[in-house]
Short mmCIF file of C-alpha atoms and ligand atoms in Angstrom, two decimals:
data_model
loop_
_atom_site.label_atom_id
_atom_site.label_comp_id
_atom_site.label_asym_id
_atom_site.label_seq_id
_atom_site.Cartn_x
_atom_site.Cartn_y
_atom_site.Cartn_z
CA MET A 1 5.33 -21.49 -15.83
CA GLU A 2 3.08 -19.04 -17.99
CA THR A 3 0.57 -16.52 -17.06
CA ASN A 4 -1.83 -16.94 -19.96
CA ASN A 5 -4.74 -18.44 -17.72
CA LEU A 6 -4.83 -15.29 -15.68
CA ILE A 7 -4.25 -12.57 -18.45
CA LYS A 8 -7.51 -10.81 -18.98
CA THR A 9 -7.79 -8.12 -21.57
CA GLU A 10 -11.33 -6.88 -20.62
CA ALA A 11 -12.57 -5.15 -17.76
CA TYR A 12 -14.96 -6.83 -15.18
CA VAL A 13 -18.31 -5.07 -14.57
CA ASN A 14 -21.52 -6.28 -13.50
CA GLY A 15 -20.61 -10.00 -13.63
CA GLU A 16 -19.31 -9.51 -17.29
CA TRP A 17 -15.92 -9.17 -19.04
CA VAL A 18 -16.25 -6.01 -20.94
CA SER A 19 -14.52 -3.54 -23.39
CA ALA A 20 -14.62 0.17 -22.95
CA GLY A 21 -17.68 1.95 -24.45
CA SER A 22 -15.46 3.73 -26.82
CA GLY A 23 -13.72 0.68 -27.83
CA LYS A 24 -10.29 2.26 -26.97
CA THR A 25 -7.46 0.13 -25.16
CA PHE A 26 -4.00 0.87 -23.72
CA ASP A 27 -1.05 -1.04 -23.51
CA VAL A 28 0.80 -2.81 -20.53
CA ILE A 29 4.64 -2.70 -20.68
CA ASN A 30 7.10 -4.72 -18.86
CA PRO A 31 9.48 -2.20 -17.28
CA ALA A 32 12.40 -4.57 -17.29
CA THR A 33 12.29 -5.28 -20.95
CA GLY A 34 10.10 -2.69 -22.51
CA GLU A 35 8.00 -5.52 -24.08
CA LEU A 36 4.17 -5.36 -24.49
CA ILE A 37 2.53 -7.79 -22.16
CA ALA A 38 -1.23 -7.06 -23.35
CA SER A 39 -3.65 -4.33 -23.98
CA VAL A 40 -6.76 -3.54 -21.69
CA PRO A 41 -9.82 -1.35 -22.07
CA ASP A 42 -9.21 2.33 -21.46
CA MET A 43 -12.69 3.29 -19.96
CA ASP A 44 -14.10 6.72 -19.60
CA ARG A 45 -16.41 8.29 -16.93
CA ASP A 46 -19.56 6.87 -18.45
CA ASP A 47 -18.13 3.40 -18.31
CA VAL A 48 -17.11 3.99 -14.56
CA ARG A 49 -20.46 5.36 -13.85
CA TYR A 50 -22.24 2.02 -15.23
CA ALA A 51 -20.00 0.03 -13.01
CA ILE A 52 -20.72 2.14 -9.81
CA ASP A 53 -24.51 1.70 -10.74
CA ALA A 54 -24.19 -1.98 -11.05
CA ALA A 55 -22.39 -2.22 -7.59
CA ASN A 56 -25.04 0.05 -6.16
CA ASP A 57 -27.79 -2.28 -7.38
CA ALA A 58 -26.05 -5.28 -6.05
CA TRP A 59 -25.68 -3.75 -2.59
CA PRO A 60 -29.14 -4.67 -1.01
CA ALA A 61 -28.95 -8.41 -1.63
CA TYR A 62 -25.19 -8.70 -0.79
CA ARG A 63 -25.73 -6.86 2.53
CA GLU A 64 -28.33 -9.43 3.47
CA LEU A 65 -26.20 -12.26 3.16
CA THR A 66 -25.07 -13.51 6.57
CA ALA A 67 -21.61 -12.71 7.75
CA ASN A 68 -20.72 -16.34 7.48
CA GLN A 69 -21.86 -16.52 3.81
CA ARG A 70 -19.48 -13.49 2.95
CA ALA A 71 -16.68 -15.23 5.16
CA LEU A 72 -17.23 -18.34 2.76
CA LEU A 73 -16.99 -16.18 -0.37
CA LEU A 74 -13.88 -14.56 0.85
CA LYS A 75 -12.33 -17.97 2.04
CA LYS A 76 -12.97 -19.29 -1.54
CA TRP A 77 -11.41 -16.07 -3.07
CA TYR A 78 -8.27 -16.78 -0.69
CA ALA A 79 -7.82 -20.14 -1.62
CA LEU A 80 -7.96 -19.41 -5.26
CA ILE A 81 -5.33 -16.82 -4.96
CA LEU A 82 -2.92 -19.05 -3.15
CA GLU A 83 -3.68 -21.88 -5.72
CA ASN A 84 -2.58 -19.40 -8.33
CA LYS A 85 0.32 -17.53 -6.47
CA GLU A 86 2.98 -18.63 -8.78
CA GLU A 87 1.24 -17.46 -11.90
CA LEU A 88 0.13 -14.20 -10.15
CA ALA A 89 3.81 -13.76 -8.93
CA ILE A 90 5.12 -14.07 -12.67
CA LEU A 91 2.29 -11.57 -13.71
CA MET A 92 3.22 -9.01 -11.11
CA THR A 93 6.87 -9.22 -11.76
CA LYS A 94 6.36 -8.64 -15.59
CA GLU A 95 3.90 -5.75 -14.90
CA CYS A 96 5.85 -3.81 -12.09
CA GLY A 97 9.30 -5.32 -12.25
CA LYS A 98 9.48 -6.44 -8.77
CA VAL A 99 11.80 -9.52 -8.33
CA LEU A 100 10.00 -12.83 -8.42
CA GLN A 101 10.84 -13.82 -4.81
CA GLU A 102 9.06 -10.59 -3.69
CA SER A 103 5.99 -11.10 -5.96
CA LEU A 104 5.58 -14.44 -4.58
CA GLY A 105 5.75 -12.87 -1.08
CA GLU A 106 3.27 -10.29 -2.22
CA ALA A 107 0.77 -12.82 -3.57
CA GLU A 108 0.75 -14.49 0.05
CA TYR A 109 0.77 -11.09 1.75
CA GLY A 110 -2.20 -10.05 -0.48
CA ALA A 111 -4.07 -13.40 0.21
CA SER A 112 -3.55 -12.99 4.02
CA PHE A 113 -5.64 -9.91 3.96
CA VAL A 114 -8.52 -11.90 2.43
CA GLU A 115 -8.25 -14.74 5.02
CA TRP A 116 -8.01 -12.12 7.77
CA PHE A 117 -11.05 -10.16 6.87
CA ALA A 118 -13.05 -13.61 6.06
CA GLU A 119 -12.48 -14.11 9.76
CA GLU A 120 -13.34 -10.55 10.83
CA ALA A 121 -16.58 -10.60 8.85
CA LYS A 122 -18.01 -12.68 11.67
CA ARG A 123 -16.72 -10.37 14.44
CA THR A 124 -18.44 -6.95 13.52
CA TYR A 125 -19.95 -6.70 16.97
CA GLY A 126 -21.99 -3.83 18.15
CA ASP A 127 -22.76 -2.68 21.58
CA VAL A 128 -25.42 -2.45 24.39
CA ILE A 129 -25.27 0.59 26.30
CA PRO A 130 -26.93 1.16 29.71
CA ALA A 131 -29.90 3.44 29.05
CA THR A 132 -30.70 6.57 30.75
CA SER A 133 -34.27 5.51 31.85
CA ASN A 134 -36.05 2.15 32.55
CA ASP A 135 -38.42 2.38 29.66
CA LYS A 136 -35.53 2.70 26.94
CA ARG A 137 -32.84 0.31 25.47
CA ILE A 138 -29.89 1.63 23.70
CA VAL A 139 -28.22 -0.60 21.09
CA VAL A 140 -25.34 0.30 18.47
CA ILE A 141 -25.12 -1.95 15.46
CA LYS A 142 -22.53 -1.83 12.56
CA GLN A 143 -23.76 -1.84 9.08
CA SER A 144 -22.11 -1.91 5.62
CA ILE A 145 -21.15 1.72 4.23
CA GLY A 146 -22.42 1.11 0.66
CA VAL A 147 -20.44 1.12 -2.62
CA VAL A 148 -16.62 1.48 -2.05
CA ALA A 149 -14.32 2.84 -4.59
CA ALA A 150 -10.64 1.73 -4.56
CA LEU A 151 -7.97 3.52 -6.18
CA THR A 152 -4.83 1.34 -6.01
CA PRO A 153 -1.00 1.73 -6.72
CA TRP A 154 1.57 0.06 -9.09
CA ASN A 155 4.04 -0.82 -6.36
CA PHE A 156 1.89 -3.60 -4.88
CA PRO A 157 -0.41 -4.55 -7.65
CA LEU A 158 -2.21 -7.36 -5.76
CA ALA A 159 -1.90 -6.67 -1.89
CA MET A 160 -3.20 -2.95 -2.05
CA ILE A 161 -6.29 -4.16 -3.63
CA THR A 162 -7.14 -6.97 -1.33
CA ARG A 163 -6.22 -4.82 1.67
CA LYS A 164 -9.15 -2.48 0.70
CA VAL A 165 -11.48 -4.75 -0.94
CA ALA A 166 -11.58 -7.66 1.58
CA PRO A 167 -12.75 -5.60 4.36
CA ALA A 168 -15.39 -4.00 2.16
CA LEU A 169 -16.59 -7.28 0.97
CA ALA A 170 -16.64 -8.76 4.46
CA ALA A 171 -18.61 -6.00 5.75
CA GLY A 172 -21.18 -6.23 3.05
CA SER A 173 -20.17 -3.42 0.53
CA PRO A 174 -19.53 -4.14 -3.13
CA VAL A 175 -16.66 -2.75 -4.94
CA VAL A 176 -15.42 -0.94 -7.84
CA VAL A 177 -11.45 -1.22 -8.11
CA LYS A 178 -9.32 0.90 -10.32
CA PRO A 179 -5.95 -0.66 -10.63
CA PRO A 180 -3.21 1.58 -11.86
CA SER A 181 -2.61 1.94 -15.68
CA GLU A 182 1.09 0.45 -15.18
CA THR A 183 -0.40 -2.85 -13.61
CA PRO A 184 -3.83 -3.48 -14.44
CA LEU A 185 -3.46 -7.19 -15.26
CA THR A 186 -3.02 -8.29 -11.82
CA GLY A 187 -6.07 -6.53 -10.83
CA LEU A 188 -7.96 -8.21 -13.55
CA ALA A 189 -6.51 -11.57 -12.73
CA ILE A 190 -7.62 -11.50 -9.18
CA ALA A 191 -11.24 -10.24 -10.24
CA SER A 192 -11.37 -13.37 -12.38
CA LEU A 193 -10.49 -15.43 -9.33
CA ALA A 194 -13.27 -13.38 -7.33
CA GLU A 195 -15.73 -14.44 -10.13
CA LYS A 196 -14.54 -18.16 -9.79
CA ALA A 197 -15.12 -17.94 -6.07
CA GLY A 198 -18.81 -16.89 -6.72
CA PHE A 199 -19.45 -13.30 -5.58
CA PRO A 200 -22.92 -12.31 -6.90
CA ARG A 201 -23.22 -10.16 -10.02
CA GLY A 202 -22.20 -6.54 -9.50
CA VAL A 203 -20.50 -7.06 -6.13
CA TYR A 204 -16.89 -7.22 -7.55
CA ASN A 205 -16.14 -4.94 -10.48
CA THR A 206 -12.61 -3.90 -11.98
CA VAL A 207 -12.27 -1.02 -14.43
CA THR A 208 -9.15 0.03 -16.19
CA THR A 209 -8.39 3.36 -17.62
CA THR A 210 -5.51 5.98 -18.18
CA ASP A 211 -7.99 8.70 -17.38
CA ASN A 212 -7.03 8.73 -13.70
CA SER A 213 -8.06 12.22 -12.90
CA GLY A 214 -11.46 11.75 -14.77
CA VAL A 215 -12.25 8.48 -13.14
CA GLY A 216 -11.02 9.74 -9.80
CA LYS A 217 -13.27 12.58 -10.07
CA GLU A 218 -16.20 10.35 -10.90
CA PHE A 219 -15.39 8.25 -7.84
CA CYS A 220 -15.25 11.25 -5.63
CA GLU A 221 -18.39 13.07 -6.92
CA ASN A 222 -20.75 10.10 -7.54
CA ARG A 223 -23.27 10.07 -4.79
CA LYS A 224 -23.55 6.44 -4.98
CA VAL A 225 -20.09 5.75 -4.01
CA ARG A 226 -20.05 6.00 -0.16
CA LYS A 227 -16.50 5.40 0.54
CA LEU A 228 -13.19 6.11 -1.35
CA SER A 229 -10.11 4.37 -0.35
CA PHE A 230 -6.80 5.58 -2.08
CA THR A 231 -3.30 4.54 -1.79
CA GLY A 232 -0.79 6.66 -3.58
CA SER A 233 1.22 10.24 -3.32
CA THR A 234 0.21 12.87 -0.92
CA ALA A 235 -0.32 15.45 -3.78
CA VAL A 236 -3.05 13.34 -5.32
CA GLY A 237 -4.53 12.30 -1.87
CA LYS A 238 -5.19 15.95 -1.24
CA ILE A 239 -6.74 16.46 -4.67
CA LEU A 240 -9.08 13.53 -4.04
CA MET A 241 -9.91 14.99 -0.36
CA ASN A 242 -10.96 18.24 -2.02
CA GLN A 243 -13.04 16.61 -4.73
CA CYS A 244 -14.62 14.27 -1.85
CA SER A 245 -15.84 17.49 -0.14
CA SER A 246 -18.73 17.86 -2.52
CA THR A 247 -20.40 14.55 -1.43
CA LEU A 248 -18.71 14.54 1.96
CA LYS A 249 -17.55 11.00 1.05
CA LYS A 250 -15.85 8.94 3.71
CA LEU A 251 -12.15 8.69 2.73
CA SER A 252 -9.17 6.41 3.61
CA LEU A 253 -5.84 7.64 2.53
CA GLU A 254 -2.71 5.75 2.54
CA LEU A 255 -0.16 8.44 1.32
CA GLY A 256 3.60 8.99 0.99
CA GLY A 257 6.25 8.63 3.62
CA ASN A 258 9.68 9.99 4.49
CA ALA A 259 10.68 7.27 6.86
CA PRO A 260 13.65 7.60 9.00
CA PHE A 261 15.84 4.72 10.15
CA ILE A 262 17.95 5.58 13.09
CA VAL A 263 21.19 3.46 14.20
CA PHE A 264 21.99 4.36 17.72
CA GLU A 265 25.41 3.86 19.20
CA ASP A 266 24.31 0.92 21.08
CA ALA A 267 22.83 -0.91 18.13
CA ASP A 268 23.76 -4.22 16.70
CA ILE A 269 25.38 -2.81 13.52
CA ASP A 270 25.34 -6.24 11.60
CA GLU A 271 21.59 -6.63 12.45
CA ALA A 272 20.85 -2.88 11.46
CA VAL A 273 22.41 -3.50 8.14
CA LYS A 274 20.34 -6.43 7.51
CA GLY A 275 17.21 -4.56 8.51
CA ALA A 276 18.50 -1.51 6.26
CA ILE A 277 18.61 -3.85 3.40
CA THR A 278 15.25 -5.13 3.82
CA SER A 279 13.57 -1.99 4.43
CA LYS A 280 15.18 0.25 1.85
CA PHE A 281 15.62 -2.18 -1.06
CA ARG A 282 12.18 -3.87 -0.96
CA ASN A 283 10.67 -3.38 -4.53
CA SER A 284 13.78 -1.37 -5.61
CA GLY A 285 12.97 1.25 -2.96
CA GLN A 286 9.52 1.78 -4.36
CA THR A 287 7.25 1.38 -1.26
CA CYS A 288 5.75 3.95 0.86
CA VAL A 289 7.41 2.45 4.15
CA CYS A 290 10.86 2.23 2.56
CA VAL A 291 13.53 4.01 4.46
CA ASN A 292 14.19 7.50 2.95
CA ARG A 293 16.66 8.79 5.44
CA PHE A 294 19.10 6.66 7.43
CA LEU A 295 20.42 8.53 10.57
CA ALA A 296 23.53 7.14 12.09
CA HIS A 297 25.15 8.06 15.38
CA ASP A 298 28.53 9.95 14.85
CA LYS A 299 30.39 7.01 16.83
CA ILE A 300 29.37 4.21 14.62
CA TYR A 301 28.69 6.30 11.54
CA ASP A 302 31.71 5.05 9.34
CA GLU A 303 31.10 1.50 10.54
CA PHE A 304 27.54 1.45 9.51
CA VAL A 305 28.13 3.18 6.08
CA GLN A 306 31.01 0.86 5.36
CA LYS A 307 29.02 -2.10 6.13
CA LEU A 308 25.86 -1.01 4.50
CA SER A 309 27.92 -0.14 1.36
CA ARG A 310 29.23 -3.61 1.15
CA ALA A 311 25.81 -5.26 1.60
CA VAL A 312 24.47 -2.94 -1.31
CA ALA A 313 27.52 -3.88 -3.40
CA ALA A 314 26.33 -7.48 -3.10
CA LEU A 315 22.73 -6.72 -4.68
CA ASN A 316 22.19 -7.95 -8.13
CA VAL A 317 20.28 -5.79 -10.62
CA GLY A 318 18.11 -7.31 -13.49
CA ASN A 319 15.06 -8.57 -14.78
CA GLY A 320 13.18 -9.94 -11.64
CA LEU A 321 12.30 -13.10 -13.43
CA ASP A 322 15.84 -14.07 -13.72
CA LYS A 323 17.59 -16.21 -10.99
CA ASN A 324 19.55 -14.55 -8.11
CA ILE A 325 18.21 -10.97 -8.70
CA GLN A 326 17.28 -8.55 -5.79
CA ILE A 327 16.85 -5.14 -7.55
CA GLY A 328 14.51 -4.71 -10.49
CA PRO A 329 13.80 -1.70 -12.74
CA LEU A 330 12.23 1.29 -11.75
CA ILE A 331 8.43 1.49 -13.00
CA SER A 332 9.08 4.46 -15.42
CA LYS A 333 11.37 6.97 -16.90
CA LYS A 334 9.72 9.42 -14.62
CA GLY A 335 10.76 7.35 -11.55
CA LEU A 336 14.19 6.93 -13.02
CA ASP A 337 14.68 10.79 -13.67
CA LYS A 338 13.39 11.49 -10.05
CA VAL A 339 16.26 9.22 -8.51
CA GLN A 340 18.89 10.77 -10.91
CA LEU A 341 17.70 14.20 -9.87
CA HIS A 342 17.88 13.30 -6.13
CA VAL A 343 21.40 11.82 -6.47
CA LYS A 344 22.77 14.77 -8.43
CA ASP A 345 21.22 17.34 -5.97
CA ALA A 346 22.68 15.46 -3.10
CA VAL A 347 26.16 15.18 -4.57
CA ASP A 348 26.04 19.00 -5.65
CA LYS A 349 25.41 19.68 -2.05
CA GLY A 350 28.41 17.69 -0.64
CA ALA A 351 27.21 14.00 -0.56
CA GLU A 352 29.66 11.32 -1.07
CA ILE A 353 28.86 8.34 -3.28
CA ARG A 354 30.03 5.29 -1.31
CA GLN A 355 28.45 2.74 -3.57
CA GLY A 356 26.59 2.82 -6.98
CA GLY A 357 25.24 6.37 -7.93
CA LYS A 358 24.74 5.78 -11.72
CA PRO A 359 21.69 4.87 -14.10
CA MET A 360 22.22 1.63 -15.95
CA GLU A 361 20.52 0.55 -19.15
CA GLY A 362 16.85 0.86 -19.47
CA LEU A 363 15.01 1.70 -16.41
CA PHE A 364 17.52 0.32 -13.85
CA PHE A 365 19.54 2.36 -11.45
CA GLU A 366 22.65 1.21 -9.44
CA PRO A 367 21.87 0.44 -5.75
CA THR A 368 23.37 3.32 -4.26
CA VAL A 369 24.80 4.57 -0.81
CA LEU A 370 25.48 8.24 -0.16
CA ALA A 371 27.39 9.46 2.88
CA ASN A 372 27.28 12.98 4.43
CA ALA A 373 23.69 13.61 3.75
CA THR A 374 22.28 17.00 5.10
CA LYS A 375 18.80 18.53 5.61
CA GLU A 376 19.45 20.93 2.71
CA MET A 377 19.27 17.97 0.23
CA ILE A 378 15.85 17.30 -1.59
CA ILE A 379 16.18 13.79 -0.39
CA ALA A 380 15.85 14.85 3.30
CA ASN A 381 12.36 16.11 2.49
CA GLU A 382 10.93 14.12 -0.49
CA GLU A 383 10.53 10.44 -0.97
CA ILE A 384 12.90 9.10 -3.51
CA PHE A 385 11.17 5.87 -4.34
CA GLY A 386 14.30 4.26 -5.66
CA PRO A 387 17.38 2.18 -4.53
CA VAL A 388 19.28 4.95 -2.83
CA ALA A 389 20.30 5.14 0.87
CA ALA A 390 21.21 8.37 2.11
CA VAL A 391 22.94 8.41 5.31
CA PHE A 392 22.72 11.45 7.81
CA ARG A 393 24.81 11.94 11.06
CA PHE A 394 23.59 12.74 14.60
CA ASN A 395 25.15 13.17 18.12
CA THR A 396 22.24 12.62 20.56
CA GLU A 397 18.94 10.94 20.88
CA GLU A 398 17.08 14.30 21.09
CA GLU A 399 18.65 15.35 17.77
CA ALA A 400 17.76 12.04 16.08
CA ILE A 401 14.22 12.46 17.10
CA LYS A 402 13.96 16.05 16.10
CA ILE A 403 15.61 15.06 12.58
CA ALA A 404 13.15 12.10 12.32
CA ASN A 405 10.18 14.25 12.97
CA ASP A 406 11.05 17.06 10.74
CA THR A 407 8.85 16.16 7.93
CA GLU A 408 5.40 16.56 6.79
CA CYS A 409 5.07 12.71 6.73
CA GLY A 410 4.54 10.37 9.31
CA LEU A 411 4.11 6.62 7.89
CA ALA A 412 6.70 4.38 9.11
CA SER A 413 10.01 4.92 11.17
CA TYR A 414 12.44 2.28 12.25
CA PHE A 415 15.32 2.28 14.66
CA TYR A 416 17.99 0.02 16.15
CA SER A 417 19.10 0.15 19.73
CA LYS A 418 19.77 -2.42 22.62
CA ASP A 419 18.62 -0.09 25.26
CA VAL A 420 15.16 -1.09 26.30
CA SER A 421 14.38 2.34 27.92
CA ARG A 422 15.54 4.07 24.82
CA CYS A 423 13.42 1.80 22.77
CA TRP A 424 10.23 2.84 24.77
CA ARG A 425 11.16 6.47 24.65
CA VAL A 426 12.08 6.87 21.02
CA ALA A 427 9.02 4.61 19.90
CA GLU A 428 6.70 6.95 21.65
CA ALA A 429 8.40 10.19 20.53
CA LEU A 430 8.45 9.40 16.90
CA GLU A 431 5.69 11.09 14.89
CA CYS A 432 4.38 8.32 12.75
CA GLY A 433 1.73 5.53 12.40
CA MET A 434 4.07 2.54 12.58
CA VAL A 435 7.54 1.84 14.25
CA GLY A 436 9.95 -1.04 13.65
CA ILE A 437 12.21 -1.50 16.65
CA ASN A 438 15.27 -3.65 15.43
CA GLU A 439 12.95 -4.73 12.62
CA GLY A 440 13.20 -3.53 9.06
CA LEU A 441 9.79 -5.19 7.79
CA ILE A 442 6.80 -4.51 9.64
CA SER A 443 3.88 -4.97 7.18
CA THR A 444 1.45 -7.63 7.99
CA ALA A 445 -2.40 -8.24 7.82
CA VAL A 446 -2.80 -8.38 11.46
CA ALA A 447 -1.35 -5.03 12.43
CA PRO A 448 -2.84 -1.54 11.54
CA PHE A 449 -1.10 -0.14 8.65
CA GLY A 450 -1.44 3.91 8.26
CA GLY A 451 -0.04 7.30 8.70
CA VAL A 452 -0.29 10.45 10.75
CA LYS A 453 0.29 14.04 9.54
CA GLU A 454 0.38 14.24 5.76
CA SER A 455 0.72 10.39 5.40
CA GLY A 456 -2.92 9.81 5.48
CA ILE A 457 -6.19 9.18 7.12
CA GLY A 458 -7.44 5.89 8.34
CA ARG A 459 -5.77 2.39 9.17
CA GLU A 460 -5.78 -0.79 6.87
CA GLY A 461 -5.53 -4.38 8.00
CA SER A 462 -5.95 -5.73 11.43
CA LYS A 463 -9.11 -5.70 13.74
CA TYR A 464 -9.34 -1.96 13.10
CA GLY A 465 -9.47 -2.34 9.41
CA MET A 466 -13.32 -3.24 9.06
CA ASP A 467 -14.50 -0.13 10.99
CA TYR A 468 -13.50 2.00 8.01
CA PHE A 469 -16.07 0.07 5.86
CA MET A 470 -18.82 0.22 8.33
CA GLU A 471 -21.35 2.76 9.57
CA ILE A 472 -22.29 2.93 13.24
CA LYS A 473 -26.11 3.17 14.05
CA TYR A 474 -27.34 3.83 17.34
CA ILE A 475 -30.80 2.49 18.08
CA CYS A 476 -32.94 3.93 20.92
CA PHE A 477 -35.70 1.41 21.65
CA GLY A 478 -38.37 3.19 23.80
CA GLY A 479 -41.84 2.55 25.30
CA ILE A 480 -40.76 -0.52 27.18
CA LYS A 481 -43.20 -1.08 30.24
C1 SIN B 501 2.83 0.72 0.37
O1 SIN B 501 4.09 0.75 -0.25
O2 SIN B 501 1.99 1.38 -0.05
C2 SIN B 501 2.70 -0.65 0.94
C3 SIN B 501 3.70 -1.19 1.63
C4 SIN B 501 3.38 -2.47 2.53
O3 SIN B 501 2.29 -2.77 2.53
O4 SIN B 501 4.27 -2.96 3.17
#
């Protein structure tokens, strides 16, 4: 199957497919092969300002649609994404390197946010509050926030767009999406499906650029943008937050993690290894909720490391479009260099390579297990974003919790134990937004995704997700006789 029907080489602004005002373009490269996939417009701040204006002009009419009308548009978009999921999956694998099976999973995962928020559109209930005197009535309504700008990452080229855009559209807010320069084609492909679904002119816009900082600044400082939603690194999240202060813009941030995965002495080790593979090696270790630090109890440390190493040795590395591949390339040379640096640093400080450990041809890195990891190593504090499992040792539950929480981040945590009391104790003690107990894959549209501490602000998905795209208005109705 080919992806030609869905490959768009223009940006989608105000209901039209357009080039950059300057005529400039940039290339999109397949990280597995180094081949050129296509070139797309390299837009500047003026182009983006025009898209924001178009979205803002479309807002009054769009917010007047009934919730049911907006839900129907989202349902059509949902159906179109699913109808095209195989093509979308191939495109994602070509752009970001994730293996085809995972890309197919992402198409379904991404679509599930659209379905979920189509349903939630009809449930944005307000409140009636008992008034303080008989001549008054107090009512609370929820209204769409206005133009939403979405800055999305390359590791989930589809799902991170729908997770932001679907609740915005459901709430009555037009959107301007800026997919990353590594993976703009999936973003443009789903924009073309949104066009087919019939969203009114100007409601759905997608701009492409390599000028991340300039366009980011425009999103932050433009008063017509009422809400910015970003998924990416903590460092960039801090810059955006700073820039948003000039307009006091509402902000949702899904930032970096440093997820611990604790294996207690009472855990089912085989299950823990299965969970470890899922959670560490998804998208070649390039997700914010991927495990960064395995903590294994001293009593089961050797068994866990041995079984994990055996499972990791069985992972096949290659082009994600080929059969029976579990690990694709890293997204860039910079990503590969970082993985190499973390491994070298760990080994220099006493870690033992039990599996893998070396770069391969191109942007590939051997799936790796490092034993005897310690807190002095870079990997203890920084997200590696690659297929490397570093295993730390602990002796008590208190010590495990202390190590797990000893980070500025607090996105996801995982642990394996068969002791029910311990499960409650540890889940409550972990400083993070999401916990997987005896489970390595926790992402779903129905549950709130987000972090504490420097992992971000806000939650995406779930019944909580809509609130971040709506404003609450209190209405006091007086003079009632
Ligand atoms: C992310 O890595 O940012 C998202 C991961 C997910 O949704 O599971």
